[in-house]
Amino acid sequence: MEAITIKEEAAEQIDKLFSQEEERPYALRIFIVGGGCSGFEYGFSFEEDGKQNDDLEFETNGVKMLCDYMSMQYLSGAEIGWTTSIAGSSFSIRNPNATATCGCGSSFAA
């Protein structure tokens, strides 16, 4: 499986979010859940407690990431970026495993 990567501009935004926390999180957890317009939905959370037994751990541009093995099957090789448009700013995900995505980019089919 390929690592999940984070582009530099997204890493800067994650660092800003981490620094706003009372205690700096151990890592950014990336996962998928069923639902959303296309079948699966991306999820992000701050991991305070460290790596779990079924986690894979990556680091890109200074951001430590955790992803459980089941989610990683759908996220292998994904790239997380930062997009700014007239509608606002948000994280964007380029997922080579997605066969379809919704218009807002928060869900996908595999």
GROMACS .gro file of N, CA, C and O in nm:
model
  440
    1MET      N    1   0.084  -0.119   0.000
    1MET     CA    2   0.000   0.000   0.000
    1MET      C    3   0.088   0.125   0.000
    1MET      O    4   0.190   0.129   0.067
    2GLU      N    5   0.044   0.223  -0.075
    2GLU     CA    6   0.116   0.350  -0.080
    2GLU      C    7   0.074   0.439   0.036
    2GLU      O    8  -0.039   0.434   0.082
    3ALA      N    9   0.165   0.523   0.077
    3ALA     CA   10   0.137   0.617   0.186
    3ALA      C   11   0.037   0.724   0.141
    3ALA      O   12   0.023   0.752   0.023
    4ILE      N   13  -0.030   0.782   0.237
    4ILE     CA   14  -0.112   0.901   0.215
    4ILE      C   15  -0.017   1.020   0.225
    4ILE      O   16   0.066   1.025   0.317
    5THR      N   17  -0.026   1.114   0.132
    5THR     CA   18   0.062   1.230   0.138
    5THR      C   19  -0.019   1.358   0.161
    5THR      O   20  -0.136   1.364   0.127
    6ILE      N   21   0.048   1.455   0.218
    6ILE     CA   22  -0.014   1.584   0.245
    6ILE      C   23   0.070   1.690   0.176
    6ILE      O   24   0.191   1.700   0.200
    7LYS      N   25   0.006   1.768   0.090
    7LYS     CA   26   0.077   1.876   0.022
    7LYS      C   27   0.115   1.984   0.124
    7LYS      O   28   0.055   1.995   0.230
    8GLU      N   29   0.215   2.062   0.088
    8GLU     CA   30   0.272   2.161   0.180
    8GLU      C   31   0.168   2.260   0.233
    8GLU      O   32   0.164   2.289   0.353
    9GLU      N   33   0.081   2.313   0.146
    9GLU     CA   34  -0.018   2.411   0.192
    9GLU      C   35  -0.120   2.349   0.288
    9GLU      O   36  -0.165   2.414   0.381
   10ALA      N   37  -0.153   2.222   0.268
   10ALA     CA   38  -0.244   2.153   0.361
   10ALA      C   39  -0.172   2.128   0.494
   10ALA      O   40  -0.232   2.141   0.601
   11ALA      N   41  -0.044   2.093   0.488
   11ALA     CA   42   0.035   2.072   0.610
   11ALA      C   43   0.040   2.198   0.694
   11ALA      O   44   0.031   2.193   0.817
   12GLU      N   45   0.052   2.314   0.630
   12GLU     CA   46   0.054   2.441   0.702
   12GLU      C   47  -0.079   2.465   0.774
   12GLU      O   48  -0.081   2.510   0.889
   13GLN      N   49  -0.190   2.433   0.709
   13GLN     CA   50  -0.322   2.450   0.771
   13GLN      C   51  -0.341   2.353   0.889
   13GLN      O   52  -0.395   2.391   0.992
   14ILE      N   53  -0.294   2.230   0.872
   14ILE     CA   54  -0.304   2.132   0.981
   14ILE      C   55  -0.220   2.177   1.100
   14ILE      O   56  -0.264   2.168   1.215
   15ASP      N   57  -0.102   2.230   1.073
   15ASP     CA   58  -0.016   2.280   1.181
   15ASP      C   59  -0.086   2.393   1.256
   15ASP      O   60  -0.081   2.400   1.380
   16LYS      N   61  -0.154   2.483   1.184
   16LYS     CA   62  -0.230   2.590   1.249
   16LYS      C   63  -0.340   2.534   1.338
   16LYS      O   64  -0.361   2.581   1.450
   17LEU      N   65  -0.412   2.432   1.288
   17LEU     CA   66  -0.518   2.370   1.368
   17LEU      C   67  -0.461   2.302   1.492
   17LEU      O   68  -0.516   2.314   1.601
   18PHE      N   69  -0.350   2.230   1.475
   18PHE     CA   70  -0.286   2.164   1.589
   18PHE      C   71  -0.244   2.265   1.695
   18PHE      O   72  -0.260   2.242   1.814
   19SER      N   73  -0.190   2.379   1.651
   19SER     CA   74  -0.140   2.478   1.746
   19SER      C   75  -0.253   2.547   1.824
   19SER      O   76  -0.228   2.608   1.927
   20GLN      N   77  -0.376   2.538   1.776
   20GLN     CA   78  -0.490   2.597   1.845
   20GLN      C   79  -0.541   2.509   1.959
   20GLN      O   80  -0.619   2.553   2.041
   21GLU      N   81  -0.495   2.385   1.963
   21GLU     CA   82  -0.537   2.292   2.067
   21GLU      C   83  -0.460   2.319   2.197
   21GLU      O   84  -0.347   2.365   2.194
   22GLU      N   85  -0.524   2.289   2.310
   22GLU     CA   86  -0.459   2.308   2.440
   22GLU      C   87  -0.331   2.227   2.448
   22GLU      O   88  -0.227   2.275   2.492
   23GLU      N   89  -0.339   2.099   2.408
   23GLU     CA   90  -0.221   2.014   2.398
   23GLU      C   91  -0.209   1.971   2.253
   23GLU      O   92  -0.309   1.930   2.193
   24ARG      N   93  -0.091   1.980   2.198
   24ARG     CA   94  -0.072   1.943   2.057
   24ARG      C   95  -0.107   1.795   2.038
   24ARG      O   96  -0.054   1.709   2.109
   25PRO      N   97  -0.195   1.764   1.942
   25PRO     CA   98  -0.232   1.625   1.916
   25PRO      C   99  -0.113   1.541   1.872
   25PRO      O  100  -0.017   1.592   1.815
   26TYR      N  101  -0.122   1.412   1.897
   26TYR     CA  102  -0.018   1.318   1.854
   26TYR      C  103  -0.012   1.311   1.702
   26TYR      O  104   0.096   1.310   1.644
   27ALA      N  105  -0.129   1.306   1.637
   27ALA     CA  106  -0.134   1.290   1.491
   27ALA      C  107  -0.272   1.328   1.439
   27ALA      O  108  -0.368   1.344   1.515
   28LEU      N  109  -0.280   1.338   1.308
   28LEU     CA  110  -0.407   1.356   1.239
   28LEU      C  111  -0.455   1.218   1.197
   28LEU      O  112  -0.383   1.145   1.129
   29ARG      N  113  -0.574   1.180   1.239
   29ARG     CA  114  -0.632   1.052   1.200
   29ARG      C  115  -0.716   1.075   1.075
   29ARG      O  116  -0.799   1.165   1.069
   30ILE      N  117  -0.693   0.991   0.975
   30ILE     CA  118  -0.768   0.995   0.849
   30ILE      C  119  -0.840   0.862   0.836
   30ILE      O  120  -0.779   0.756   0.853
   31PHE      N  121  -0.970   0.868   0.807
   31PHE     CA  122  -1.048   0.744   0.800
   31PHE      C  123  -1.163   0.761   0.703
   31PHE      O  124  -1.191   0.871   0.655
   32ILE      N  125  -1.229   0.650   0.673
   32ILE     CA  126  -1.351   0.657   0.593
   32ILE      C  127  -1.465   0.592   0.671
   32ILE      O  128  -1.442   0.505   0.756
   33VAL      N  129  -1.585   0.638   0.642
   33VAL     CA  130  -1.706   0.579   0.699
   33VAL      C  131  -1.807   0.564   0.586
   33VAL      O  132  -1.800   0.634   0.485
   34GLY      N  133  -1.900   0.473   0.604
   34GLY     CA  134  -2.006   0.456   0.506
   34GLY      C  135  -2.099   0.576   0.509
   34GLY      O  136  -2.125   0.633   0.615
   35GLY      N  137  -2.147   0.617   0.394
   35GLY     CA  138  -2.240   0.729   0.387
   35GLY      C  139  -2.197   0.830   0.284
   35GLY      O  140  -2.113   0.803   0.200
   36GLY      N  141  -2.256   0.946   0.290
   36GLY     CA  142  -2.225   1.049   0.192
   36GLY      C  143  -2.298   1.023   0.062
   36GLY      O  144  -2.361   0.920   0.042
   37CYS      N  145  -2.287   1.114  -0.029
   37CYS     CA  146  -2.356   1.107  -0.158
   37CYS      C  147  -2.313   0.987  -0.242
   37CYS      O  148  -2.391   0.931  -0.316
   38SER      N  149  -2.186   0.949  -0.231
   38SER     CA  150  -2.130   0.848  -0.322
   38SER      C  151  -2.103   0.714  -0.257
   38SER      O  152  -2.056   0.623  -0.324
   39GLY      N  153  -2.126   0.698  -0.129
   39GLY     CA  154  -2.106   0.568  -0.065
   39GLY      C  155  -2.011   0.568   0.053
   39GLY      O  156  -2.036   0.507   0.154
   40PHE      N  157  -1.897   0.635   0.039
   40PHE     CA  158  -1.801   0.648   0.148
   40PHE      C  159  -1.775   0.795   0.173
   40PHE      O  160  -1.776   0.876   0.080
   41GLU      N  161  -1.747   0.828   0.298
   41GLU     CA  162  -1.721   0.966   0.333
   41GLU      C  163  -1.586   0.975   0.404
   41GLU      O  164  -1.552   0.888   0.485
   42TYR      N  165  -1.508   1.078   0.373
   42TYR     CA  166  -1.379   1.100   0.437
   42TYR      C  167  -1.400   1.156   0.577
   42TYR      O  168  -1.490   1.235   0.601
   43GLY      N  169  -1.313   1.116   0.669
   43GLY     CA  170  -1.318   1.170   0.804
   43GLY      C  171  -1.179   1.206   0.853
   43GLY      O  172  -1.080   1.143   0.815
   44PHE      N  173  -1.173   1.309   0.935
   44PHE     CA  174  -1.048   1.356   0.994
   44PHE      C  175  -1.073   1.381   1.142
   44PHE      O  176  -1.179   1.433   1.178
   45SER      N  177  -0.978   1.348   1.225
   45SER     CA  178  -0.987   1.382   1.367
   45SER      C  179  -0.846   1.395   1.423
   45SER      O  180  -0.749   1.347   1.364
   46PHE      N  181  -0.837   1.461   1.536
   46PHE     CA  182  -0.709   1.471   1.606
   46PHE      C  183  -0.695   1.349   1.695
   46PHE      O  184  -0.787   1.315   1.769
   47GLU      N  185  -0.581   1.285   1.688
   47GLU     CA  186  -0.554   1.168   1.771
   47GLU      C  187  -0.467   1.211   1.888
   47GLU      O  188  -0.355   1.256   1.869
   48GLU      N  189  -0.522   1.199   2.007
   48GLU     CA  190  -0.450   1.239   2.128
   48GLU      C  191  -0.368   1.124   2.188
   48GLU      O  192  -0.264   1.147   2.247
   49ASP      N  193  -0.417   1.001   2.173
   49ASP     CA  194  -0.363   0.888   2.247
   49ASP      C  195  -0.252   0.810   2.178
   49ASP      O  196  -0.196   0.719   2.237
   50GLY      N  197  -0.222   0.840   2.055
   50GLY     CA  198  -0.117   0.767   1.986
   50GLY      C  199  -0.171   0.658   1.897
   50GLY      O  200  -0.290   0.643   1.876
   51LYS      N  201  -0.081   0.580   1.846
   51LYS     CA  202  -0.110   0.475   1.749
   51LYS      C  203  -0.182   0.358   1.813
   51LYS      O  204  -0.144   0.313   1.921
   52GLN      N  205  -0.285   0.308   1.745
   52GLN     CA  206  -0.358   0.188   1.788
   52GLN      C  207  -0.298   0.066   1.716
   52GLN      O  208  -0.223   0.079   1.619
   53ASN      N  209  -0.336  -0.055   1.759
   53ASN     CA  210  -0.278  -0.178   1.704
   53ASN      C  211  -0.297  -0.193   1.554
   53ASN      O  212  -0.208  -0.244   1.486
   54ASP      N  213  -0.412  -0.151   1.500
   54ASP     CA  214  -0.437  -0.172   1.357
   54ASP      C  215  -0.409  -0.048   1.273
   54ASP      O  216  -0.453  -0.039   1.158
   55ASP      N  217  -0.334   0.048   1.327
   55ASP     CA  218  -0.304   0.172   1.256
   55ASP      C  219  -0.177   0.161   1.172
   55ASP      O  220  -0.080   0.096   1.211
   56LEU      N  221  -0.179   0.229   1.061
   56LEU     CA  222  -0.059   0.254   0.983
   56LEU      C  223  -0.021   0.399   1.009
   56LEU      O  224  -0.109   0.484   1.024
   57GLU      N  225   0.107   0.428   1.017
   57GLU     CA  226   0.152   0.563   1.051
   57GLU      C  227   0.239   0.618   0.938
   57GLU      O  228   0.324   0.548   0.885
   58PHE      N  229   0.214   0.744   0.901
   58PHE     CA  230   0.288   0.812   0.795
   58PHE      C  231   0.325   0.951   0.844
   58PHE      O  232   0.262   1.005   0.934
   59GLU      N  233   0.424   1.009   0.779
   59GLU     CA  234   0.457   1.149   0.806
   59GLU      C  235   0.495   1.216   0.675
   59GLU      O  236   0.577   1.164   0.600
   60THR      N  237   0.431   1.328   0.646
   60THR     CA  238   0.458   1.405   0.526
   60THR      C  239   0.458   1.553   0.562
   60THR      O  240   0.367   1.600   0.630
   61ASN      N  241   0.558   1.625   0.517
   61ASN     CA  242   0.568   1.769   0.542
   61ASN      C  243   0.548   1.804   0.689
   61ASN      O  244   0.482   1.902   0.723
   62GLY      N  245   0.603   1.720   0.777
   62GLY     CA  246   0.598   1.747   0.920
   62GLY      C  247   0.468   1.708   0.989
   62GLY      O  248   0.453   1.731   1.109
   63VAL      N  249   0.372   1.650   0.916
   63VAL     CA  250   0.245   1.610   0.976
   63VAL      C  251   0.244   1.459   0.993
   63VAL      O  252   0.259   1.384   0.896
   64LYS      N  253   0.225   1.415   1.116
   64LYS     CA  254   0.212   1.273   1.144
   64LYS      C  255   0.066   1.235   1.124
   64LYS      O  256  -0.024   1.303   1.172
   65MET      N  257   0.042   1.125   1.049
   65MET     CA  258  -0.094   1.078   1.020
   65MET      C  259  -0.110   0.934   1.063
   65MET      O  260  -0.015   0.855   1.054
   66LEU      N  261  -0.231   0.901   1.104
   66LEU     CA  262  -0.268   0.764   1.136
   66LEU      C  263  -0.387   0.725   1.050
   66LEU      O  264  -0.476   0.806   1.026
   67CYS      N  265  -0.389   0.601   1.005
   67CYS     CA  266  -0.501   0.549   0.927
   67CYS      C  267  -0.518   0.402   0.962
   67CYS      O  268  -0.420   0.327   0.960
   68ASP      N  269  -0.641   0.362   0.997
   68ASP     CA  270  -0.663   0.221   1.027
   68ASP      C  271  -0.652   0.140   0.899
   68ASP      O  272  -0.669   0.191   0.788
   69TYR      N  273  -0.623   0.012   0.914
   69TYR     CA  274  -0.595  -0.074   0.798
   69TYR      C  275  -0.714  -0.080   0.703
   69TYR      O  276  -0.697  -0.075   0.581
   70MET      N  277  -0.836  -0.091   0.754
   70MET     CA  278  -0.954  -0.101   0.668
   70MET      C  279  -0.970   0.026   0.582
   70MET      O  280  -0.992   0.017   0.461
   71SER      N  281  -0.955   0.143   0.642
   71SER     CA  282  -0.965   0.268   0.567
   71SER      C  283  -0.852   0.280   0.465
   71SER      O  284  -0.872   0.331   0.354
   72MET      N  285  -0.735   0.232   0.502
   72MET     CA  286  -0.619   0.245   0.416
   72MET      C  287  -0.637   0.171   0.284
   72MET      O  288  -0.583   0.212   0.181
   73GLN      N  289  -0.718   0.065   0.284
   73GLN     CA  290  -0.744  -0.007   0.160
   73GLN      C  291  -0.809   0.084   0.055
   73GLN      O  292  -0.792   0.064  -0.064
   74TYR      N  293  -0.884   0.185   0.101
   74TYR     CA  294  -0.952   0.278   0.011
   74TYR      C  295  -0.876   0.411  -0.006
   74TYR      O  296  -0.910   0.489  -0.094
   75LEU      N  297  -0.776   0.435   0.078
   75LEU     CA  298  -0.704   0.563   0.075
   75LEU      C  299  -0.558   0.551   0.030
   75LEU      O  300  -0.488   0.651   0.024
   76SER      N  301  -0.514   0.432  -0.002
   76SER     CA  302  -0.375   0.411  -0.043
   76SER      C  303  -0.341   0.501  -0.162
   76SER      O  304  -0.410   0.503  -0.263
   77GLY      N  305  -0.236   0.580  -0.148
   77GLY     CA  306  -0.191   0.669  -0.254
   77GLY      C  307  -0.265   0.801  -0.261
   77GLY      O  308  -0.238   0.883  -0.349
   78ALA      N  309  -0.356   0.827  -0.168
   78ALA     CA  310  -0.432   0.953  -0.169
   78ALA      C  311  -0.342   1.071  -0.134
   78ALA      O  312  -0.242   1.057  -0.065
   79GLU      N  313  -0.380   1.187  -0.185
   79GLU     CA  314  -0.307   1.310  -0.159
   79GLU      C  315  -0.403   1.416  -0.105
   79GLU      O  316  -0.509   1.439  -0.164
   80ILE      N  317  -0.367   1.476   0.007
   80ILE     CA  318  -0.450   1.577   0.070
   80ILE      C  319  -0.391   1.714   0.040
   80ILE      O  320  -0.274   1.738   0.064
   81GLY      N  321  -0.475   1.800  -0.013
   81GLY     CA  322  -0.432   1.935  -0.048
   81GLY      C  323  -0.519   2.038   0.021
   81GLY      O  324  -0.606   2.005   0.103
   82TRP      N  325  -0.498   2.163  -0.012
   82TRP     CA  326  -0.575   2.275   0.043
   82TRP      C  327  -0.624   2.358  -0.074
   82TRP      O  328  -0.546   2.397  -0.160
   83THR      N  329  -0.754   2.383  -0.079
   83THR     CA  330  -0.815   2.455  -0.190
   83THR      C  331  -0.880   2.583  -0.140
   83THR      O  332  -0.950   2.581  -0.038
   84THR      N  333  -0.857   2.692  -0.211
   84THR     CA  334  -0.922   2.818  -0.180
   84THR      C  335  -1.000   2.861  -0.304
   84THR      O  336  -0.945   2.865  -0.414
   85SER      N  337  -1.129   2.888  -0.284
   85SER     CA  338  -1.213   2.931  -0.396
   85SER      C  339  -1.308   3.039  -0.347
   85SER      O  340  -1.307   3.078  -0.230
   86ILE      N  341  -1.394   3.085  -0.434
   86ILE     CA  342  -1.491   3.187  -0.399
   86ILE      C  343  -1.586   3.137  -0.290
   86ILE      O  344  -1.639   3.214  -0.211
   87ALA      N  345  -1.605   3.005  -0.282
   87ALA     CA  346  -1.693   2.945  -0.181
   87ALA      C  347  -1.625   2.930  -0.045
   87ALA      O  348  -1.689   2.899   0.054
   88GLY      N  349  -1.492   2.948  -0.040
   88GLY     CA  350  -1.420   2.934   0.086
   88GLY      C  351  -1.297   2.846   0.069
   88GLY      O  352  -1.257   2.813  -0.042
   89SER      N  353  -1.241   2.806   0.181
   89SER     CA  354  -1.121   2.722   0.182
   89SER      C  355  -1.152   2.590   0.251
   89SER      O  356  -1.229   2.586   0.346
   90SER      N  357  -1.089   2.484   0.201
   90SER     CA  358  -1.110   2.352   0.261
   90SER      C  359  -1.002   2.256   0.216
   90SER      O  360  -0.927   2.284   0.122
   91PHE      N  361  -0.996   2.143   0.283
   91PHE     CA  362  -0.906   2.037   0.240
   91PHE      C  363  -0.965   1.971   0.117
   91PHE      O  364  -1.087   1.962   0.102
   92SER      N  365  -0.879   1.926   0.028
   92SER     CA  366  -0.921   1.852  -0.089
   92SER      C  367  -0.847   1.719  -0.091
   92SER      O  368  -0.735   1.710  -0.042
   93ILE      N  369  -0.912   1.618  -0.144
   93ILE     CA  370  -0.850   1.486  -0.148
   93ILE      C  371  -0.849   1.435  -0.291
   93ILE      O  372  -0.952   1.431  -0.358
   94ARG      N  373  -0.731   1.400  -0.338
   94ARG     CA  374  -0.716   1.332  -0.466
   94ARG      C  375  -0.694   1.186  -0.433
   94ARG      O  376  -0.593   1.148  -0.377
   95ASN      N  377  -0.794   1.104  -0.462
   95ASN     CA  378  -0.791   0.963  -0.424
   95ASN      C  379  -0.789   0.877  -0.550
   95ASN      O  380  -0.888   0.869  -0.622
   96PRO      N  381  -0.676   0.810  -0.578
   96PRO     CA  382  -0.668   0.728  -0.699
   96PRO      C  383  -0.759   0.605  -0.696
   96PRO      O  384  -0.781   0.543  -0.799
   97ASN      N  385  -0.813   0.572  -0.580
   97ASN     CA  386  -0.901   0.455  -0.567
   97ASN      C  387  -1.047   0.489  -0.590
   97ASN      O  388  -1.131   0.400  -0.598
   98ALA      N  389  -1.081   0.617  -0.599
   98ALA     CA  390  -1.219   0.659  -0.616
   98ALA      C  391  -1.262   0.640  -0.761
   98ALA      O  392  -1.193   0.682  -0.854
   99THR      N  393  -1.376   0.575  -0.780
   99THR     CA  394  -1.431   0.559  -0.914
   99THR      C  395  -1.532   0.668  -0.944
   99THR      O  396  -1.565   0.692  -1.060
  100ALA      N  397  -1.584   0.734  -0.842
  100ALA     CA  398  -1.677   0.847  -0.855
  100ALA      C  399  -1.667   0.931  -0.730
  100ALA      O  400  -1.636   0.880  -0.623
  101THR      N  401  -1.690   1.061  -0.743
  101THR     CA  402  -1.691   1.150  -0.626
  101THR      C  403  -1.815   1.240  -0.634
  101THR      O  404  -1.872   1.260  -0.741
  102CYS      N  405  -1.855   1.292  -0.519
  102CYS     CA  406  -1.967   1.385  -0.518
  102CYS      C  407  -1.917   1.524  -0.556
  102CYS      O  408  -1.797   1.549  -0.559
  103GLY      N  409  -2.007   1.614  -0.581
  103GLY     CA  410  -1.971   1.750  -0.623
  103GLY      C  411  -1.891   1.825  -0.519
  103GLY      O  412  -1.805   1.906  -0.552
  104CYS      N  413  -1.919   1.802  -0.390
  104CYS     CA  414  -1.849   1.877  -0.286
  104CYS      C  415  -1.713   1.813  -0.252
  104CYS      O  416  -1.633   1.873  -0.181
  105GLY      N  417  -1.687   1.691  -0.299
  105GLY     CA  418  -1.559   1.627  -0.276
  105GLY      C  419  -1.543   1.558  -0.142
  105GLY      O  420  -1.435   1.512  -0.109
  106SER      N  421  -1.651   1.551  -0.063
  106SER     CA  422  -1.637   1.490   0.069
  106SER      C  423  -1.674   1.342   0.072
  106SER      O  424  -1.659   1.276   0.173
  107SER      N  425  -1.724   1.288  -0.039
  107SER     CA  426  -1.754   1.146  -0.043
  107SER      C  427  -1.713   1.088  -0.177
  107SER      O  428  -1.691   1.161  -0.274
  108PHE      N  429  -1.701   0.955  -0.182
  108PHE     CA  430  -1.655   0.889  -0.302
  108PHE      C  431  -1.709   0.746  -0.310
  108PHE      O  432  -1.757   0.692  -0.210
  109ALA      N  433  -1.701   0.688  -0.426
  109ALA     CA  434  -1.731   0.547  -0.447
  109ALA      C  435  -1.603   0.478  -0.489
  109ALA      O  436  -1.515   0.538  -0.552
  110ALA      N  437  -1.591   0.352  -0.452
  110ALA     CA  438  -1.470   0.276  -0.489
  110ALA      C  439  -1.508   0.150  -0.563
  110ALA      O  440  -1.615   0.098  -0.550
   0.00000   0.00000   0.00000
